[in-house]
PDB file of C-alpha atoms and ligand atoms in Angstrom:
ATOM      1  CA  MET A   1      22.216  36.552  14.130  1.00  0.00           C
ATOM      2  CA  ASP A   2      19.393  35.508  16.426  1.00  0.00           C
ATOM      3  CA  ARG A   3      18.334  31.889  16.451  1.00  0.00           C
ATOM      4  CA  THR A   4      15.278  32.293  14.200  1.00  0.00           C
ATOM      5  CA  LYS A   5      17.330  34.116  11.610  1.00  0.00           C
ATOM      6  CA  THR A   6      20.080  31.537  11.787  1.00  0.00           C
ATOM      7  CA  GLY A   7      17.482  28.784  11.463  1.00  0.00           C
ATOM      8  CA  ARG A   8      16.035  30.452   8.364  1.00  0.00           C
ATOM      9  CA  TYR A   9      19.484  30.802   6.874  1.00  0.00           C
ATOM     10  CA  ILE A  10      20.216  27.131   7.483  1.00  0.00           C
ATOM     11  CA  ALA A  11      16.913  26.181   5.827  1.00  0.00           C
ATOM     12  CA  TYR A  12      17.772  28.405   2.880  1.00  0.00           C
ATOM     13  CA  LEU A  13      21.184  26.782   2.472  1.00  0.00           C
ATOM     14  CA  LEU A  14      20.070  23.183   2.993  1.00  0.00           C
ATOM     15  CA  ARG A  15      16.889  23.357   0.932  1.00  0.00           C
ATOM     16  CA  HIS A  16      17.388  25.946  -1.748  1.00  0.00           C
ATOM     17  CA  ARG A  17      20.770  27.588  -2.278  1.00  0.00           C
ATOM     18  CA  PRO A  18      23.748  25.719  -0.769  1.00  0.00           C
ATOM     19  CA  ASP A  19      25.895  27.355  -3.447  1.00  0.00           C
ATOM     20  CA  ALA A  20      25.130  30.785  -1.949  1.00  0.00           C
ATOM     21  CA  ALA A  21      27.628  29.919   0.802  1.00  0.00           C
ATOM     22  CA  GLY A  22      29.838  27.597  -1.236  1.00  0.00           C
ATOM     23  CA  LEU A  23      28.299  24.451   0.293  1.00  0.00           C
ATOM     24  CA  THR A  24      27.651  21.287  -1.640  1.00  0.00           C
ATOM     25  CA  LEU A  25      24.983  18.723  -0.866  1.00  0.00           C
ATOM     26  CA  ASP A  26      25.292  15.093  -1.828  1.00  0.00           C
ATOM     27  CA  GLU A  27      22.527  13.365  -3.774  1.00  0.00           C
ATOM     28  CA  HIS A  28      20.624  12.685  -0.545  1.00  0.00           C
ATOM     29  CA  GLY A  29      20.736  16.295   0.572  1.00  0.00           C
ATOM     30  CA  TRP A  30      23.536  15.930   3.147  1.00  0.00           C
ATOM     31  CA  ALA A  31      25.995  18.750   3.804  1.00  0.00           C
ATOM     32  CA  LYS A  32      29.158  18.285   5.855  1.00  0.00           C
ATOM     33  CA  THR A  33      28.426  19.533   9.363  1.00  0.00           C
ATOM     34  CA  GLU A  34      31.859  21.141   9.606  1.00  0.00           C
ATOM     35  CA  ASP A  35      31.217  23.107   6.398  1.00  0.00           C
ATOM     36  CA  LEU A  36      27.870  24.382   7.698  1.00  0.00           C
ATOM     37  CA  LEU A  37      29.522  25.385  10.978  1.00  0.00           C
ATOM     38  CA  ALA A  38      32.186  27.264   9.060  1.00  0.00           C
ATOM     39  CA  VAL A  39      29.769  29.279   6.930  1.00  0.00           C
ATOM     40  CA  THR A  40      27.340  30.063   9.760  1.00  0.00           C
ATOM     41  CA  ALA A  41      30.024  30.724  12.391  1.00  0.00           C
ATOM     42  CA  LEU A  42      28.074  28.519  14.820  1.00  0.00           C
ATOM     43  CA  THR A  43      29.633  26.199  17.342  1.00  0.00           C
ATOM     44  CA  MET A  44      28.641  22.542  17.252  1.00  0.00           C
ATOM     45  CA  GLU A  45      26.736  23.056  20.510  1.00  0.00           C
ATOM     46  CA  GLU A  46      24.737  25.920  18.984  1.00  0.00           C
ATOM     47  CA  LEU A  47      23.933  23.931  15.857  1.00  0.00           C
ATOM     48  CA  GLU A  48      22.911  20.903  17.913  1.00  0.00           C
ATOM     49  CA  LYS A  49      20.563  23.120  19.890  1.00  0.00           C
ATOM     50  CA  ILE A  50      18.987  24.508  16.715  1.00  0.00           C
ATOM     51  CA  VAL A  51      18.451  20.998  15.356  1.00  0.00           C
ATOM     52  CA  ARG A  52      17.069  19.757  18.653  1.00  0.00           C
ATOM     53  CA  THR A  53      14.739  22.668  19.350  1.00  0.00           C
ATOM     54  CA  ASP A  54      13.573  23.630  15.844  1.00  0.00           C
ATOM     55  CA  GLU A  55       9.824  24.003  16.181  1.00  0.00           C
ATOM     56  CA  LYS A  56       9.146  22.038  12.987  1.00  0.00           C
ATOM     57  CA  GLN A  57      12.064  19.609  13.351  1.00  0.00           C
ATOM     58  CA  ARG A  58      13.343  20.675   9.955  1.00  0.00           C
ATOM     59  CA  TYR A  59      16.854  19.192  10.191  1.00  0.00           C
ATOM     60  CA  SER A  60      18.531  15.871  10.923  1.00  0.00           C
ATOM     61  CA  PHE A  61      22.077  14.785  11.596  1.00  0.00           C
ATOM     62  CA  ASN A  62      23.407  11.392  10.568  1.00  0.00           C
ATOM     63  CA  ALA A  63      24.347   8.985  13.380  1.00  0.00           C
ATOM     64  CA  ASP A  64      27.756  10.482  14.181  1.00  0.00           C
ATOM     65  CA  LYS A  65      26.627  14.048  13.366  1.00  0.00           C
ATOM     66  CA  THR A  66      29.236  14.549  10.669  1.00  0.00           C
ATOM     67  CA  TRP A  67      26.502  15.282   8.119  1.00  0.00           C
ATOM     68  CA  ILE A  68      23.325  17.344   8.308  1.00  0.00           C
ATOM     69  CA  ARG A  69      20.328  17.801   6.020  1.00  0.00           C
ATOM     70  CA  ALA A  70      16.843  19.305   5.832  1.00  0.00           C
ATOM     71  CA  ASN A  71      14.133  16.674   6.240  1.00  0.00           C
ATOM     72  CA  GLN A  72      11.935  18.122   3.485  1.00  0.00           C
ATOM     73  CA  GLY A  73      10.981  21.349   1.720  1.00  0.00           C
ATOM     74  CA  HIS A  74      13.706  21.339  -0.917  1.00  0.00           C
ATOM     75  CA  SER A  75      13.549  23.172  -4.195  1.00  0.00           C
ATOM     76  CA  ILE A  76      16.716  21.538  -5.461  1.00  0.00           C
ATOM     77  CA  GLN A  77      16.775  17.996  -6.777  1.00  0.00           C
ATOM     78  CA  VAL A  78      17.847  15.807  -3.889  1.00  0.00           C
ATOM     79  CA  ASP A  79      16.576  12.438  -2.799  1.00  0.00           C
ATOM     80  CA  VAL A  80      16.054  12.604   0.953  1.00  0.00           C
ATOM     81  CA  GLU A  81      14.894   8.981   0.937  1.00  0.00           C
ATOM     82  CA  LEU A  82      11.326   9.824   1.873  1.00  0.00           C
ATOM     83  CA  THR A  83       9.176   7.020   3.212  1.00  0.00           C
ATOM     84  CA  GLU A  84       6.233   6.070   1.020  1.00  0.00           C
ATOM     85  CA  LYS A  85       3.196   5.723   3.212  1.00  0.00           C
ATOM     86  CA  LYS A  86      -0.542   5.202   3.052  1.00  0.00           C
ATOM     87  CA  PRO A  87      -2.079   8.560   3.966  1.00  0.00           C
ATOM     88  CA  PRO A  88      -5.026   9.114   6.287  1.00  0.00           C
ATOM     89  CA  ALA A  89      -8.392   9.402   4.513  1.00  0.00           C
ATOM     90  CA  VAL A  90      -8.246  13.196   4.697  1.00  0.00           C
ATOM     91  CA  LEU A  91      -5.356  15.668   4.648  1.00  0.00           C
ATOM     92  CA  PHE A  92      -5.400  19.459   4.496  1.00  0.00           C
ATOM     93  CA  HIS A  93      -3.668  22.123   2.472  1.00  0.00           C
ATOM     94  CA  GLY A  94      -3.443  25.695   3.686  1.00  0.00           C
ATOM     95  CA  THR A  95      -3.063  28.422   1.131  1.00  0.00           C
ATOM     96  CA  ALA A  96      -4.059  32.017   0.463  1.00  0.00           C
ATOM     97  CA  VAL A  97      -7.477  33.050  -0.830  1.00  0.00           C
ATOM     98  CA  ARG A  98      -5.841  34.781  -3.797  1.00  0.00           C
ATOM     99  CA  PHE A  99      -4.636  31.406  -5.176  1.00  0.00           C
ATOM    100  CA  ARG A 100      -8.126  29.904  -5.137  1.00  0.00           C
ATOM    101  CA  GLU A 101      -9.074  30.352  -8.765  1.00  0.00           C
ATOM    102  CA  SER A 102      -5.808  28.965 -10.011  1.00  0.00           C
ATOM    103  CA  ILE A 103      -5.848  26.031  -7.577  1.00  0.00           C
ATOM    104  CA  GLU A 104      -9.416  25.090  -8.452  1.00  0.00           C
ATOM    105  CA  ALA A 105      -8.541  25.147 -12.163  1.00  0.00           C
ATOM    106  CA  GLN A 106      -5.136  23.420 -12.042  1.00  0.00           C
ATOM    107  CA  GLY A 107      -5.102  21.589  -8.739  1.00  0.00           C
ATOM    108  CA  LEU A 108      -2.243  21.893  -6.268  1.00  0.00           C
ATOM    109  CA  LEU A 109       1.157  22.175  -7.909  1.00  0.00           C
ATOM    110  CA  PRO A 110       4.503  22.024  -6.098  1.00  0.00           C
ATOM    111  CA  GLY A 111       5.633  25.405  -7.392  1.00  0.00           C
ATOM    112  CA  LYS A 112       9.324  25.813  -6.654  1.00  0.00           C
ATOM    113  CA  ARG A 113       9.437  22.875  -4.278  1.00  0.00           C
ATOM    114  CA  LEU A 114       9.647  19.220  -5.230  1.00  0.00           C
ATOM    115  CA  TYR A 115       6.296  18.291  -3.662  1.00  0.00           C
ATOM    116  CA  VAL A 116       2.954  19.681  -2.583  1.00  0.00           C
ATOM    117  CA  HIS A 117       2.929  19.902   1.219  1.00  0.00           C
ATOM    118  CA  LEU A 118      -0.115  18.603   3.069  1.00  0.00           C
ATOM    119  CA  SER A 119      -0.944  18.921   6.747  1.00  0.00           C
ATOM    120  CA  PRO A 120      -2.548  16.325   9.010  1.00  0.00           C
ATOM    121  CA  ASP A 121      -4.911  18.857  10.616  1.00  0.00           C
ATOM    122  CA  VAL A 122      -6.741  22.096   9.853  1.00  0.00           C
ATOM    123  CA  GLU A 123      -4.887  24.158  12.451  1.00  0.00           C
ATOM    124  CA  THR A 124      -1.495  23.384  10.927  1.00  0.00           C
ATOM    125  CA  ALA A 125      -2.826  24.020   7.421  1.00  0.00           C
ATOM    126  CA  LEU A 126      -4.166  27.407   8.519  1.00  0.00           C
ATOM    127  CA  LYS A 127      -0.743  28.378   9.849  1.00  0.00           C
ATOM    128  CA  VAL A 128       0.871  27.370   6.568  1.00  0.00           C
ATOM    129  CA  GLY A 129      -1.755  29.354   4.631  1.00  0.00           C
ATOM    130  CA  LYS A 130      -1.233  32.476   6.710  1.00  0.00           C
ATOM    131  CA  ARG A 131       2.355  32.702   5.466  1.00  0.00           C
ATOM    132  CA  HIS A 132       0.899  33.710   2.097  1.00  0.00           C
ATOM    133  CA  GLY A 133      -1.856  36.164   3.093  1.00  0.00           C
ATOM    134  CA  LYS A 134      -5.516  35.710   3.933  1.00  0.00           C
ATOM    135  CA  PRO A 135      -5.647  31.971   4.584  1.00  0.00           C
ATOM    136  CA  MET A 136      -7.985  29.299   3.345  1.00  0.00           C
ATOM    137  CA  VAL A 137      -7.865  25.548   3.706  1.00  0.00           C
ATOM    138  CA  TYR A 138      -8.602  22.738   1.299  1.00  0.00           C
ATOM    139  CA  ARG A 139      -9.612  19.301   2.390  1.00  0.00           C
ATOM    140  CA  VAL A 140      -7.729  16.753   0.290  1.00  0.00           C
ATOM    141  CA  ASN A 141      -9.348  13.415  -0.356  1.00  0.00           C
ATOM    142  CA  ALA A 142      -6.105  11.542   0.216  1.00  0.00           C
ATOM    143  CA  GLY A 143      -7.804   8.181   0.689  1.00  0.00           C
ATOM    144  CA  ARG A 144      -9.323   8.345  -2.782  1.00  0.00           C
ATOM    145  CA  MET A 145      -6.063   9.573  -4.314  1.00  0.00           C
ATOM    146  CA  TYR A 146      -4.224   6.677  -2.716  1.00  0.00           C
ATOM    147  CA  GLY A 147      -6.873   4.261  -3.978  1.00  0.00           C
ATOM    148  CA  ASP A 148      -6.332   5.722  -7.448  1.00  0.00           C
ATOM    149  CA  GLY A 149      -2.621   4.888  -7.227  1.00  0.00           C
ATOM    150  CA  VAL A 150      -1.160   8.245  -6.185  1.00  0.00           C
ATOM    151  CA  VAL A 151       2.004   7.944  -4.066  1.00  0.00           C
ATOM    152  CA  PHE A 152       2.325   9.772  -0.731  1.00  0.00           C
ATOM    153  CA  TYR A 153       5.349  10.266   1.474  1.00  0.00           C
ATOM    154  CA  LEU A 154       5.627  11.171   5.127  1.00  0.00           C
ATOM    155  CA  SER A 155       8.714  13.239   5.948  1.00  0.00           C
ATOM    156  CA  GLU A 156      10.770  12.760   9.105  1.00  0.00           C
ATOM    157  CA  ASN A 157       9.027  15.807  10.553  1.00  0.00           C
ATOM    158  CA  GLY A 158       5.444  14.770   9.878  1.00  0.00           C
ATOM    159  CA  VAL A 159       4.699  16.650   6.652  1.00  0.00           C
ATOM    160  CA  TRP A 160       2.758  14.699   4.032  1.00  0.00           C
ATOM    161  CA  LEU A 161       4.094  15.123   0.534  1.00  0.00           C
ATOM    162  CA  THR A 162       2.797  14.223  -2.905  1.00  0.00           C
ATOM    163  CA  LYS A 163       3.674  15.387  -6.399  1.00  0.00           C
ATOM    164  CA  THR A 164       0.424  17.146  -7.324  1.00  0.00           C
ATOM    165  CA  VAL A 165      -3.233  17.087  -6.299  1.00  0.00           C
ATOM    166  CA  SER A 166      -5.744  17.321  -9.107  1.00  0.00           C
ATOM    167  CA  PRO A 167      -8.857  19.472  -8.509  1.00  0.00           C
ATOM    168  CA  GLU A 168     -11.211  16.479  -8.326  1.00  0.00           C
ATOM    169  CA  TYR A 169      -9.700  15.599  -4.929  1.00  0.00           C
ATOM    170  CA  LEU A 170     -10.090  19.076  -3.433  1.00  0.00           C
ATOM    171  CA  GLU A 171     -12.918  20.496  -1.397  1.00  0.00           C
ATOM    172  CA  ARG A 172     -13.033  23.830   0.370  1.00  0.00           C
ATOM    173  CA  GLU A 173     -12.893  23.309   4.095  1.00  0.00           C
ATOM    174  CA  GLN A 174     -15.424  25.383   5.998  1.00  0.00           C
ATOM    175  CA  THR A 175     -13.502  26.766   8.923  1.00  0.00           C
ATOM    176  CA  ASP A 176     -14.067  29.588  11.231  1.00  0.00           C
ATOM    177  CA  THR A 177     -10.663  31.143  10.663  1.00  0.00           C
ATOM    178  CA  GLU A 178     -11.285  33.816  13.281  1.00  0.00           C
ATOM    179  CA  GLN A 179     -11.876  31.199  15.920  1.00  0.00           C
ATOM    180  CA  LEU A 180      -8.736  29.270  15.047  1.00  0.00           C
ATOM    181  CA  LYS A 181      -6.416  32.261  15.050  1.00  0.00           C
TER     182      LYS A 181
HETATM  183  C1  HQG B 201       0.241  27.560  -3.816  1.00  0.00           C
HETATM  184  C2  HQG B 201       6.506  25.602   5.454  1.00  0.00           C
HETATM  185  C3  HQG B 201      -1.606  28.897  -7.531  1.00  0.00           C
HETATM  186  C4  HQG B 201       0.244  26.764  -2.544  1.00  0.00           C
HETATM  187  C5  HQG B 201       5.131  25.083   5.722  1.00  0.00           C
HETATM  188  C6  HQG B 201       1.158  27.621  -1.695  1.00  0.00           C
HETATM  189  C7  HQG B 201       4.971  23.953   4.746  1.00  0.00           C
HETATM  190  C8  HQG B 201      -0.805  27.364  -6.068  1.00  0.00           C
HETATM  191  C9  HQG B 201       2.137  28.203  -2.686  1.00  0.00           C
HETATM  192  C10 HQG B 201       6.002  24.202   3.688  1.00  0.00           C
HETATM  193  C11 HQG B 201      -1.166  26.308  -6.911  1.00  0.00           C
HETATM  194  C12 HQG B 201       3.512  27.567  -2.609  1.00  0.00           C
HETATM  195  C13 HQG B 201       5.394  24.404   2.343  1.00  0.00           C
HETATM  196  C14 HQG B 201      -1.798  26.637  -8.131  1.00  0.00           C
HETATM  197  C15 HQG B 201      -0.290  25.459  -5.154  1.00  0.00           C
HETATM  198  N1  HQG B 201      -2.004  27.938  -8.395  1.00  0.00           N
HETATM  199  N2  HQG B 201      -1.015  28.663  -6.372  1.00  0.00           N
HETATM  200  N3  HQG B 201      -2.188  25.706  -9.005  1.00  0.00           N
HETATM  201  N4  HQG B 201      -0.839  25.141  -6.335  1.00  0.00           N
HETATM  202  N5  HQG B 201      -0.252  26.790  -4.980  1.00  0.00           N
HETATM  203  O1  HQG B 201       5.761  27.944   0.428  1.00  0.00           O
HETATM  204  O2  HQG B 201       2.633  24.549   1.020  1.00  0.00           O
HETATM  205  O3  HQG B 201       8.561  26.696   7.549  1.00  0.00           O
HETATM  206  O4  HQG B 201       6.181  26.547  -1.653  1.00  0.00           O
HETATM  207  O5  HQG B 201      -1.056  26.645  -2.027  1.00  0.00           O
HETATM  208  O6  HQG B 201       4.944  24.685   7.048  1.00  0.00           O
HETATM  209  O7  HQG B 201       2.815  27.049   1.511  1.00  0.00           O
HETATM  210  O8  HQG B 201       9.415  26.192   5.272  1.00  0.00           O
HETATM  211  O9  HQG B 201       4.386  25.856  -0.116  1.00  0.00           O
HETATM  212  O10 HQG B 201       0.422  28.648  -1.083  1.00  0.00           O
HETATM  213  O11 HQG B 201       5.155  22.685   5.278  1.00  0.00           O
HETATM  214  O12 HQG B 201       9.617  24.488   7.084  1.00  0.00           O
HETATM  215  O13 HQG B 201       1.583  27.934  -3.982  1.00  0.00           O
HETATM  216  O14 HQG B 201       6.711  25.363   4.094  1.00  0.00           O
HETATM  217  O15 HQG B 201       7.457  24.950   6.192  1.00  0.00           O
HETATM  218  O16 HQG B 201       4.131  27.992  -1.420  1.00  0.00           O
HETATM  219  O17 HQG B 201       4.504  25.497   2.355  1.00  0.00           O
HETATM  220  P1  HQG B 201       5.213  27.119  -0.678  1.00  0.00           P
HETATM  221  P2  HQG B 201       3.466  25.762   1.195  1.00  0.00           P
HETATM  222  P3  HQG B 201       8.837  25.615   6.546  1.00  0.00           P
END
C-alpha cells in the first residue's frame, strides 16, 4: 500500500471501524500501537513517519508511543478528551452546493460523525467542501453561538468542533471559488 492509502486505512480503523481489523479502542479512542502495526504490516518507523508527516496531523501517540489514536473525526462513540475553547468570532464550514437547501432548513448536523467540523479560514473550508462536489462555504457566527452558550472544542489538529449549528448562525460566504482553486 502507498502511504496515502495506508493513512486512509489507519483513519478508517481509528475513527470508524476498528472491528474491521479486529482492533479495539479504549473509551478515549486509543488503540495499542503493536496491534495497529500487526494489522497494517507497518514497521514502527513507518508508522512514526505517517504520524509525523500526516498533512492534517490526524493521529497522536501517547508519551511512550505504546498507544495511538485519531485526534478527531470519529463516528464511533469515544471521548478523545477534546479541549473546550472560546471560538474566534467567525468560523467557516465547507460543503457541497447540493446540501444547501437541507442545511439552510435544518442547520449543520454532524451526520455520521460526532461533531460538525468547522474551519478557521475560507481556503480550508473550500478544500473540505470540494470532497463532496461543487463546493460552497458558510460563514458561521461562532461568537454569537458562544455567547448563547454553545460549547466549542478545538482538536489537537486545529479543527473546530461543535455538536450542531442552527440556521440562524449561518450566512453564505461570497467567495470567488475559481480564484481560490
Ligand atoms: C453535510 C475531513 C445536508 C456537511 C475534513 C458535509 C474535515 C448536511 C457532510 C472532516 C447537513 C458530512 C469533516 C444537513 C451537514 N443537510 N447535509 N442538515 N449538515 N451536512 O465528511 O465536514 O480528511 O462527515 O456539510 O478536512 O465534510 O477526514 O464532514 O458536507 O475536517 O481528516 O454533510 O473530514 O478531514 O460530511 O468533513 P463529513 P465534513 P479528514
